[in-house]
PDB file of C-alpha atoms and ligand atoms in Angstrom:
ATOM      1  CA  MET A   1      -4.159   9.130  13.277  1.00 50.00           C
ATOM      2  CA  PHE A   2      -2.670  11.435  10.593  1.00 54.00           C
ATOM      3  CA  ILE A   3      -5.715  12.477   8.515  1.00 67.00           C
ATOM      4  CA  THR A   4      -4.277  14.724   5.869  1.00 93.00           C
ATOM      5  CA  VAL A   5      -2.498  14.900   2.528  1.00 97.00           C
ATOM      6  CA  LEU A   6       1.033  15.973   1.641  1.00 97.00           C
ATOM      7  CA  ASP A   7       2.069  19.598   0.735  1.00 96.00           C
ATOM      8  CA  SER A   8       3.427  19.728  -2.735  1.00 96.00           C
ATOM      9  CA  THR A   9       6.677  21.239  -1.442  1.00 96.00           C
ATOM     10  CA  SER A  10       7.305  18.139   0.734  1.00 96.00           C
ATOM     11  CA  ASP A  11       6.255  15.368  -1.708  1.00 97.00           C
ATOM     12  CA  PRO A  12       9.480  13.609  -2.703  1.00 98.00           C
ATOM     13  CA  MET A  13       7.892  10.685  -4.442  1.00 98.00           C
ATOM     14  CA  GLY A  14       5.500  12.918  -6.421  1.00 98.00           C
ATOM     15  CA  THR A  15       8.365  15.122  -7.471  1.00 98.00           C
ATOM     16  CA  ALA A  16      10.364  12.082  -8.656  1.00 98.00           C
ATOM     17  CA  LEU A  17       7.276  10.816 -10.666  1.00 98.00           C
ATOM     18  CA  GLN A  18       6.804  14.164 -12.290  1.00 98.00           C
ATOM     19  CA  GLU A  19      10.449  14.417 -13.265  1.00 98.00           C
ATOM     20  CA  TYR A  20      10.322  10.891 -14.699  1.00 98.00           C
ATOM     21  CA  ILE A  21       7.394  11.635 -16.995  1.00 97.00           C
ATOM     22  CA  ARG A  22       8.852  14.937 -18.121  1.00 97.00           C
ATOM     23  CA  LYS A  23      12.459  13.797 -18.713  1.00 96.00           C
ATOM     24  CA  GLY A  24      12.141  10.007 -19.096  1.00 94.00           C
ATOM     25  CA  LYS A  25      14.449   9.605 -16.071  1.00 93.00           C
ATOM     26  CA  ALA A  26      14.770  10.675 -12.504  1.00 93.00           C
ATOM     27  CA  SER A  27      17.471  10.860  -9.833  1.00 94.00           C
ATOM     28  CA  LYS A  28      17.630   8.802  -6.731  1.00 96.00           C
ATOM     29  CA  LEU A  29      14.423   8.407  -4.682  1.00 98.00           C
ATOM     30  CA  ARG A  30      15.900   7.657  -1.241  1.00 98.00           C
ATOM     31  CA  VAL A  31      14.211   5.677   1.412  1.00 98.00           C
ATOM     32  CA  LEU A  32      15.396   6.097   4.974  1.00 98.00           C
ATOM     33  CA  SER A  33      14.334   4.124   8.085  1.00 96.00           C
ATOM     34  CA  SER A  34      15.610   3.836  11.643  1.00 91.00           C
ATOM     35  CA  LEU A  35      15.467   0.026  11.270  1.00 88.00           C
ATOM     36  CA  PHE A  36      17.280  -0.427   7.873  1.00 89.00           C
ATOM     37  CA  ASP A  37      20.187   0.989   5.958  1.00 93.00           C
ATOM     38  CA  GLU A  38      19.352   3.691   3.431  1.00 96.00           C
ATOM     39  CA  ASP A  39      17.726   2.229   0.347  1.00 96.00           C
ATOM     40  CA  GLU A  40      16.657   3.443  -3.063  1.00 97.00           C
ATOM     41  CA  LEU A  41      13.281   3.031  -4.705  1.00 97.00           C
ATOM     42  CA  PRO A  42      13.773   2.817  -8.478  1.00 96.00           C
ATOM     43  CA  VAL A  43      11.358   5.430  -9.916  1.00 98.00           C
ATOM     44  CA  SER A  44      10.791   3.329 -13.082  1.00 97.00           C
ATOM     45  CA  LEU A  45       9.347   0.569 -10.968  1.00 97.00           C
ATOM     46  CA  LEU A  46       6.355   2.787 -10.161  1.00 98.00           C
ATOM     47  CA  PHE A  47       5.580   2.944 -13.818  1.00 98.00           C
ATOM     48  CA  ARG A  48       5.563  -0.869 -14.372  1.00 97.00           C
ATOM     49  CA  LYS A  49       3.327  -2.385 -16.919  1.00 97.00           C
ATOM     50  CA  GLU A  50       1.081  -5.438 -16.208  1.00 96.00           C
ATOM     51  CA  LYS A  51       3.535  -7.820 -17.949  1.00 96.00           C
ATOM     52  CA  ASP A  52       6.339  -6.648 -15.535  1.00 97.00           C
ATOM     53  CA  MET A  53       4.266  -7.044 -12.401  1.00 98.00           C
ATOM     54  CA  SER A  54       4.582  -9.882  -9.861  1.00 97.00           C
ATOM     55  CA  ASP A  55       2.236 -12.875  -9.759  1.00 97.00           C
ATOM     56  CA  ILE A  56       0.676 -11.377  -6.669  1.00 98.00           C
ATOM     57  CA  GLU A  57      -0.186  -8.122  -8.375  1.00 98.00           C
ATOM     58  CA  ARG A  58      -1.495  -9.807 -11.541  1.00 98.00           C
ATOM     59  CA  ALA A  59      -3.775 -12.079  -9.430  1.00 98.00           C
ATOM     60  CA  ALA A  60      -5.169  -9.071  -7.688  1.00 98.00           C
ATOM     61  CA  LEU A  61      -5.849  -7.370 -10.975  1.00 98.00           C
ATOM     62  CA  ASP A  62      -7.601 -10.576 -12.345  1.00 98.00           C
ATOM     63  CA  LEU A  63      -9.780 -10.772  -9.262  1.00 98.00           C
ATOM     64  CA  ALA A  64     -10.917  -7.126  -9.337  1.00 98.00           C
ATOM     65  CA  ARG A  65     -14.625  -6.672 -10.085  1.00 98.00           C
ATOM     66  CA  GLY A  66     -17.149  -3.806 -10.263  1.00 98.00           C
ATOM     67  CA  HIS A  67     -16.236  -0.377  -9.065  1.00 98.00           C
ATOM     68  CA  VAL A  68     -12.623  -0.548  -7.825  1.00 99.00           C
ATOM     69  CA  LEU A  69     -10.742   1.705  -5.362  1.00 99.00           C
ATOM     70  CA  ASP A  70      -6.995   1.730  -5.752  1.00 99.00           C
ATOM     71  CA  VAL A  71      -5.585   2.964  -2.379  1.00 98.00           C
ATOM     72  CA  GLY A  72      -2.227   4.701  -2.590  1.00 98.00           C
ATOM     73  CA  ALA A  73      -2.246   4.502  -6.345  1.00 98.00           C
ATOM     74  CA  GLY A  74       1.195   6.051  -6.865  1.00 98.00           C
ATOM     75  CA  ALA A  75       1.837   6.579 -10.571  1.00 98.00           C
ATOM     76  CA  GLY A  76      -1.459   4.710 -11.268  1.00 98.00           C
ATOM     77  CA  CYS A  77       0.027   1.416 -12.674  1.00 98.00           C
ATOM     78  CA  HIS A  78      -2.749  -0.817 -11.267  1.00 98.00           C
ATOM     79  CA  THR A  79      -5.476   1.706 -12.001  1.00 98.00           C
ATOM     80  CA  LEU A  80      -4.507   2.029 -15.658  1.00 98.00           C
ATOM     81  CA  ALA A  81      -4.210  -1.681 -16.057  1.00 98.00           C
ATOM     82  CA  LEU A  82      -7.767  -2.092 -14.787  1.00 98.00           C
ATOM     83  CA  GLN A  83      -9.116   0.826 -16.835  1.00 98.00           C
ATOM     84  CA  ASN A  84      -7.733  -0.842 -19.952  1.00 98.00           C
ATOM     85  CA  LYS A  85      -9.793  -3.973 -19.144  1.00 97.00           C
ATOM     86  CA  GLY A  86     -12.792  -1.721 -18.940  1.00 98.00           C
ATOM     87  CA  LEU A  87     -13.290  -1.444 -15.178  1.00 98.00           C
ATOM     88  CA  GLU A  88     -14.305   1.683 -13.454  1.00 98.00           C
ATOM     89  CA  VAL A  89     -11.492   2.663 -10.986  1.00 98.00           C
ATOM     90  CA  THR A  90     -11.162   5.462  -8.371  1.00 99.00           C
ATOM     91  CA  ALA A  91      -7.454   6.176  -7.529  1.00 99.00           C
ATOM     92  CA  ILE A  92      -6.680   7.892  -4.221  1.00 98.00           C
ATOM     93  CA  ASP A  93      -3.387   9.190  -2.939  1.00 98.00           C
ATOM     94  CA  ILE A  94      -2.076  11.686  -0.405  1.00 98.00           C
ATOM     95  CA  SER A  95       0.699  12.829  -2.730  1.00 98.00           C
ATOM     96  CA  PRO A  96      -0.647  15.849  -4.761  1.00 98.00           C
ATOM     97  CA  LEU A  97       2.084  15.493  -7.478  1.00 98.00           C
ATOM     98  CA  SER A  98       1.367  11.822  -7.891  1.00 98.00           C
ATOM     99  CA  VAL A  99      -2.325  12.545  -8.388  1.00 98.00           C
ATOM    100  CA  GLN A 100      -1.364  15.067 -11.114  1.00 98.00           C
ATOM    101  CA  VAL A 101       0.758  12.330 -12.756  1.00 98.00           C
ATOM    102  CA  GLN A 102      -2.131   9.881 -12.536  1.00 98.00           C
ATOM    103  CA  ARG A 103      -4.393  12.441 -14.341  1.00 98.00           C
ATOM    104  CA  GLU A 104      -1.693  13.125 -16.991  1.00 98.00           C
ATOM    105  CA  ARG A 105      -1.346   9.333 -17.684  1.00 98.00           C
ATOM    106  CA  GLY A 106      -5.054   8.994 -18.215  1.00 98.00           C
ATOM    107  CA  VAL A 107      -6.528   7.947 -14.878  1.00 98.00           C
ATOM    108  CA  ARG A 108     -10.093   9.135 -15.140  1.00 98.00           C
ATOM    109  CA  ASP A 109     -10.980   9.447 -11.467  1.00 98.00           C
ATOM    110  CA  ALA A 110      -7.804  10.382  -9.562  1.00 98.00           C
ATOM    111  CA  ARG A 111      -8.411  11.998  -6.127  1.00 98.00           C
ATOM    112  CA  LEU A 112      -6.119  13.659  -3.608  1.00 98.00           C
ATOM    113  CA  VAL A 113      -7.507  12.104  -0.447  1.00 98.00           C
ATOM    114  CA  ASN A 114      -6.271  10.232   2.604  1.00 98.00           C
ATOM    115  CA  LEU A 115      -7.928   6.843   3.053  1.00 98.00           C
ATOM    116  CA  PHE A 116      -8.738   7.722   6.695  1.00 97.00           C
ATOM    117  CA  ASP A 117     -10.388  11.143   5.819  1.00 96.00           C
ATOM    118  CA  PRO A 118     -13.882  10.792   7.420  1.00 95.00           C
ATOM    119  CA  THR A 119     -15.489  12.624   4.530  1.00 95.00           C
ATOM    120  CA  PHE A 120     -14.285   9.976   2.075  1.00 97.00           C
ATOM    121  CA  ALA A 121     -17.244   7.506   2.452  1.00 96.00           C
ATOM    122  CA  GLU A 122     -18.257   6.064  -0.944  1.00 97.00           C
ATOM    123  CA  GLN A 123     -18.687   2.288  -1.492  1.00 98.00           C
ATOM    124  CA  TYR A 124     -16.649   0.001  -3.703  1.00 98.00           C
ATOM    125  CA  ASP A 125     -16.863  -3.597  -4.804  1.00 98.00           C
ATOM    126  CA  THR A 126     -13.115  -4.097  -4.816  1.00 99.00           C
ATOM    127  CA  ILE A 127     -10.525  -2.283  -2.738  1.00 99.00           C
ATOM    128  CA  LEU A 128      -6.847  -2.721  -3.681  1.00 99.00           C
ATOM    129  CA  PHE A 129      -3.886  -2.157  -1.401  1.00 98.00           C
ATOM    130  CA  LEU A 130      -0.839  -3.167  -3.486  1.00 98.00           C
ATOM    131  CA  MET A 131       2.984  -2.948  -3.147  1.00 98.00           C
ATOM    132  CA  ASN A 132       3.032  -3.941   0.489  1.00 98.00           C
ATOM    133  CA  GLY A 133      -0.390  -2.269   0.699  1.00 98.00           C
ATOM    134  CA  SER A 134      -0.811  -3.161   4.362  1.00 98.00           C
ATOM    135  CA  GLY A 135       1.733  -0.412   4.978  1.00 98.00           C
ATOM    136  CA  ILE A 136      -1.017   2.332   4.866  1.00 98.00           C
ATOM    137  CA  ILE A 137      -2.429   0.898   8.083  1.00 98.00           C
ATOM    138  CA  GLY A 138       0.818   2.231   9.703  1.00 97.00           C
ATOM    139  CA  LYS A 139       0.737   0.326  13.094  1.00 97.00           C
ATOM    140  CA  LEU A 140      -1.156  -2.442  14.639  1.00 97.00           C
ATOM    141  CA  GLU A 141      -2.925   0.014  16.974  1.00 97.00           C
ATOM    142  CA  ASN A 142      -4.598   1.457  13.863  1.00 97.00           C
ATOM    143  CA  MET A 143      -6.391  -1.920  13.037  1.00 97.00           C
ATOM    144  CA  PRO A 144      -9.736  -0.809  14.574  1.00 97.00           C
ATOM    145  CA  ALA A 145      -9.735   2.476  12.496  1.00 97.00           C
ATOM    146  CA  PHE A 146      -8.742   0.514   9.431  1.00 98.00           C
ATOM    147  CA  PHE A 147     -11.503  -2.127   9.788  1.00 98.00           C
ATOM    148  CA  ASP A 148     -14.108   0.556  10.627  1.00 98.00           C
ATOM    149  CA  LYS A 149     -13.127   2.350   7.399  1.00 98.00           C
ATOM    150  CA  MET A 150     -13.417  -0.932   5.369  1.00 98.00           C
ATOM    151  CA  LYS A 151     -16.946  -1.422   6.829  1.00 98.00           C
ATOM    152  CA  LEU A 152     -17.829   2.060   5.469  1.00 98.00           C
ATOM    153  CA  LEU A 153     -16.186   1.711   2.026  1.00 98.00           C
ATOM    154  CA  LEU A 154     -16.897  -1.987   1.165  1.00 98.00           C
ATOM    155  CA  ALA A 155     -20.131  -2.567  -0.771  1.00 98.00           C
ATOM    156  CA  LYS A 156     -22.086  -5.669   0.134  1.00 97.00           C
ATOM    157  CA  GLY A 157     -20.272  -8.771  -1.004  1.00 97.00           C
ATOM    158  CA  GLY A 158     -17.220  -6.582  -1.785  1.00 98.00           C
ATOM    159  CA  ARG A 159     -13.547  -7.784  -1.406  1.00 98.00           C
ATOM    160  CA  ILE A 160     -10.287  -6.233  -0.358  1.00 98.00           C
ATOM    161  CA  TYR A 161      -7.074  -7.475  -1.945  1.00 99.00           C
ATOM    162  CA  MET A 162      -3.928  -6.567  -0.026  1.00 98.00           C
ATOM    163  CA  ASP A 163      -0.365  -7.664  -0.231  1.00 98.00           C
ATOM    164  CA  SER A 164       2.191  -7.838   2.573  1.00 98.00           C
ATOM    165  CA  SER A 165       5.213  -9.654   3.814  1.00 97.00           C
ATOM    166  CA  ASP A 166       6.291 -11.251   7.018  1.00 96.00           C
ATOM    167  CA  LEU A 167       9.452  -9.471   8.112  1.00 95.00           C
ATOM    168  CA  ARG A 168      10.371 -12.489  10.346  1.00 91.00           C
ATOM    169  CA  TYR A 169      13.307 -13.321   7.943  1.00 87.00           C
ATOM    170  CA  ILE A 170      15.092 -10.247   9.218  1.00 87.00           C
ATOM    171  CA  PHE A 171      14.983 -11.485  12.829  1.00 81.00           C
ATOM    172  CA  GLU A 172      15.155 -15.209  12.196  1.00 80.00           C
ATOM    173  CA  ASN A 173      18.247 -17.316  13.086  1.00 81.00           C
ATOM    174  CA  GLU A 174      19.381 -20.257  10.959  1.00 81.00           C
ATOM    175  CA  ASP A 175      17.717 -22.679  13.332  1.00 83.00           C
ATOM    176  CA  GLY A 176      14.348 -20.944  12.914  1.00 78.00           C
ATOM    177  CA  SER A 177      14.344 -19.192  16.287  1.00 80.00           C
ATOM    178  CA  MET A 178      13.705 -15.524  16.364  1.00 77.00           C
ATOM    179  CA  ASP A 179      15.540 -12.630  18.022  1.00 74.00           C
ATOM    180  CA  ILE A 180      12.420 -10.764  18.883  1.00 71.00           C
ATOM    181  CA  ASP A 181      11.856  -8.836  22.060  1.00 74.00           C
ATOM    182  CA  LEU A 182       8.344  -9.734  23.022  1.00 71.00           C
ATOM    183  CA  ASN A 183       7.927  -6.463  25.001  1.00 73.00           C
ATOM    184  CA  ALA A 184       8.883  -4.441  21.984  1.00 81.00           C
ATOM    185  CA  ALA A 185       6.504  -3.242  19.247  1.00 88.00           C
ATOM    186  CA  TYR A 186       5.357  -5.756  16.634  1.00 94.00           C
ATOM    187  CA  TYR A 187       8.300  -6.576  14.359  1.00 93.00           C
ATOM    188  CA  GLY A 188       6.528  -5.549  11.171  1.00 96.00           C
ATOM    189  CA  GLU A 189       6.089  -1.902  12.362  1.00 96.00           C
ATOM    190  CA  VAL A 190       8.605   0.190  10.385  1.00 96.00           C
ATOM    191  CA  ASP A 191       9.154   3.912  10.045  1.00 96.00           C
ATOM    192  CA  TYR A 192      10.170   5.531   6.831  1.00 97.00           C
ATOM    193  CA  GLN A 193      11.052   8.843   5.293  1.00 97.00           C
ATOM    194  CA  MET A 194      11.514   9.627   1.654  1.00 98.00           C
ATOM    195  CA  LYS A 195      13.923  12.064   0.120  1.00 98.00           C
ATOM    196  CA  TYR A 196      14.342  13.262  -3.424  1.00 98.00           C
ATOM    197  CA  ARG A 197      17.110  15.829  -4.244  1.00 96.00           C
ATOM    198  CA  ASN A 198      16.701  18.472  -1.470  1.00 96.00           C
ATOM    199  CA  ILE A 199      13.025  17.570  -0.804  1.00 97.00           C
ATOM    200  CA  ALA A 200      12.353  15.580   2.398  1.00 97.00           C
ATOM    201  CA  GLY A 201       8.959  14.129   3.073  1.00 96.00           C
ATOM    202  CA  PRO A 202       7.496  13.644   6.544  1.00 96.00           C
ATOM    203  CA  LYS A 203       8.246  10.588   8.521  1.00 96.00           C
ATOM    204  CA  PHE A 204       5.595   7.943   8.339  1.00 96.00           C
ATOM    205  CA  ASP A 205       4.710   4.555   9.846  1.00 97.00           C
ATOM    206  CA  TRP A 206       4.449   1.525   7.503  1.00 97.00           C
ATOM    207  CA  LEU A 207       3.045  -1.817   8.535  1.00 98.00           C
ATOM    208  CA  TYR A 208       4.306  -5.208   7.340  1.00 98.00           C
ATOM    209  CA  ILE A 209       2.038  -7.933   8.684  1.00 98.00           C
ATOM    210  CA  ASP A 210       2.311 -11.726   8.732  1.00 98.00           C
ATOM    211  CA  PHE A 211      -0.741 -13.642   7.575  1.00 98.00           C
ATOM    212  CA  GLU A 212      -1.662 -15.037  11.058  1.00 97.00           C
ATOM    213  CA  THR A 213      -1.609 -11.570  12.720  1.00 97.00           C
ATOM    214  CA  LEU A 214      -3.678 -10.095   9.955  1.00 98.00           C
ATOM    215  CA  SER A 215      -6.231 -12.932  10.260  1.00 98.00           C
ATOM    216  CA  TYR A 216      -6.400 -12.502  13.979  1.00 97.00           C
ATOM    217  CA  TYR A 217      -7.205  -8.788  13.788  1.00 98.00           C
ATOM    218  CA  ALA A 218      -9.610  -9.268  10.889  1.00 98.00           C
ATOM    219  CA  SER A 219     -11.642 -11.776  12.845  1.00 97.00           C
ATOM    220  CA  GLU A 220     -11.641  -9.448  15.878  1.00 97.00           C
ATOM    221  CA  TYR A 221     -13.319  -6.793  13.756  1.00 97.00           C
ATOM    222  CA  GLY A 222     -15.737  -8.845  11.786  1.00 97.00           C
ATOM    223  CA  PHE A 223     -13.739  -9.862   8.723  1.00 98.00           C
ATOM    224  CA  THR A 224     -12.336 -13.151   7.372  1.00 98.00           C
ATOM    225  CA  VAL A 225      -9.039 -13.391   5.405  1.00 98.00           C
ATOM    226  CA  THR A 226      -8.025 -15.920   2.790  1.00 98.00           C
ATOM    227  CA  LYS A 227      -4.437 -16.350   1.473  1.00 98.00           C
ATOM    228  CA  ILE A 228      -4.761 -16.228  -2.317  1.00 98.00           C
ATOM    229  CA  LEU A 229      -1.125 -16.593  -3.208  1.00 98.00           C
ATOM    230  CA  GLU A 230       2.337 -16.762  -1.680  1.00 97.00           C
ATOM    231  CA  GLY A 231       5.216 -14.878  -3.296  1.00 95.00           C
ATOM    232  CA  SER A 232       8.876 -15.921  -3.383  1.00 92.00           C
ATOM    233  CA  HIS A 233      10.031 -14.088  -0.393  1.00 91.00           C
ATOM    234  CA  TYR A 234       7.649 -14.237   2.607  1.00 95.00           C
ATOM    235  CA  ASP A 235       5.149 -12.144   0.707  1.00 98.00           C
ATOM    236  CA  TYR A 236       1.537 -12.977   0.065  1.00 98.00           C
ATOM    237  CA  LEU A 237      -1.706 -11.703  -1.299  1.00 98.00           C
ATOM    238  CA  ALA A 238      -4.702 -11.737   1.017  1.00 98.00           C
ATOM    239  CA  CYS A 239      -8.375 -11.428   0.273  1.00 98.00           C
ATOM    240  CA  ILE A 240     -10.344  -9.783   3.090  1.00 98.00           C
ATOM    241  CA  GLU A 241     -14.147  -9.804   3.271  1.00 98.00           C
ATOM    242  CA  ARG A 242     -16.924  -9.268   5.781  1.00 97.00           C
ATOM    243  CA  GLN A 243     -17.804 -12.318   7.962  1.00 95.00           C
ATOM    244  CA  LYS A 244     -21.095 -13.891   6.734  1.00 84.00           C
TER     245      LYS A 244
HETATM  246  N1  SAH B 301       0.307   1.293  -5.330  1.00 82.04           N
HETATM  247  C1  SAH B 301       1.349   1.943  -6.015  1.00 82.04           C
HETATM  248  C2  SAH B 301       2.183   2.923  -5.137  1.00 82.04           C
HETATM  249  C3  SAH B 301       2.707   2.406  -3.894  1.00 82.04           C
HETATM  250  S1  SAH B 301       3.628   3.569  -2.926  1.00 82.04           S
HETATM  251  C4  SAH B 301       2.194   1.011  -6.734  1.00 82.04           C
HETATM  252  O1  SAH B 301       2.104  -0.192  -6.423  1.00 82.04           O
HETATM  253  O2  SAH B 301       3.059   1.354  -7.527  1.00 82.04           O
HETATM  254  C5  SAH B 301       2.365   3.924  -1.648  1.00 82.04           C
HETATM  255  C6  SAH B 301       1.464   5.056  -2.040  1.00 82.04           C
HETATM  256  O3  SAH B 301       0.505   5.202  -0.993  1.00 82.04           O
HETATM  257  C7  SAH B 301       2.147   6.404  -2.135  1.00 82.04           C
HETATM  258  O4  SAH B 301       1.868   7.043  -3.328  1.00 82.04           O
HETATM  259  C8  SAH B 301       1.620   7.263  -0.944  1.00 82.04           C
HETATM  260  O5  SAH B 301       1.532   8.544  -1.234  1.00 82.04           O
HETATM  261  C9  SAH B 301       0.235   6.529  -0.775  1.00 82.04           C
HETATM  262  N2  SAH B 301      -0.354   6.667   0.571  1.00 82.04           N
HETATM  263  C10 SAH B 301       0.244   6.604   1.788  1.00 82.04           C
HETATM  264  N3  SAH B 301      -0.555   6.653   2.763  1.00 82.04           N
HETATM  265  C11 SAH B 301      -1.789   6.873   2.206  1.00 82.04           C
HETATM  266  C12 SAH B 301      -3.169   7.118   2.775  1.00 82.04           C
HETATM  267  N4  SAH B 301      -3.387   7.109   4.033  1.00 82.04           N
HETATM  268  N5  SAH B 301      -4.234   7.332   1.949  1.00 82.04           N
HETATM  269  C13 SAH B 301      -3.985   7.296   0.580  1.00 82.04           C
HETATM  270  N6  SAH B 301      -2.695   7.109   0.021  1.00 82.04           N
HETATM  271  C14 SAH B 301      -1.714   6.905   0.843  1.00 82.04           C
END
């Protein structure tokens, strides 16, 4: 697995976030993938306030307790909402320019670190993975490494809140059957690359996972999963905790 952080010269999202806070606007943050047509991630979305968040995100914020870890915190929108409620939050991200933005916006503990960095080993009561947070797992084959890491980082009685979506709607026919090649990789494994102006980031793997598959892997590695909420489009919020 890729255990590192981005270089500030190849950090398209962080560059876009910095431009947005300096100028109040940014140009197109482009998202490329071998599976989908080119898309755009509206930079303002990454600065959303709690009132503009989805029910899934607000539920996760309501459920957060104790010392919280916000994994892949971006511009820090969830961290700041929790800090405002008086919680202690550590924000981590592999994007150096995003971590600077987090600090400028008032995130008290913003760290440039990859979740899978073996030296990152403190314990938290709540660990958040939001905005298709399962993506950071990358591929199904990383599930053992992911759950090992969660065993290390999760304090006794702690909980993980993660949102994801089931991409089956992309492959589903009108009669409910699916055009899926069972010999191919899992249908939620996607590759992405971000570009901003002339800055291209590295290609990365991003995992969308259906609830049943997540539950299966969790139970294999000593965790249980509960579905807290379903969104409006195959998306859901899961709570993951250690098996009793
Ligand atoms: N959670 C934020 C941002 C989501 S974008 C929000 O909801 O607005 C995903 C973020 O995860 C990016 O900022 C990216 O740099 C970060 N990221 C990706 N892989 C990571 C990893 N292995 N460890 C920590 N952060 C990671």
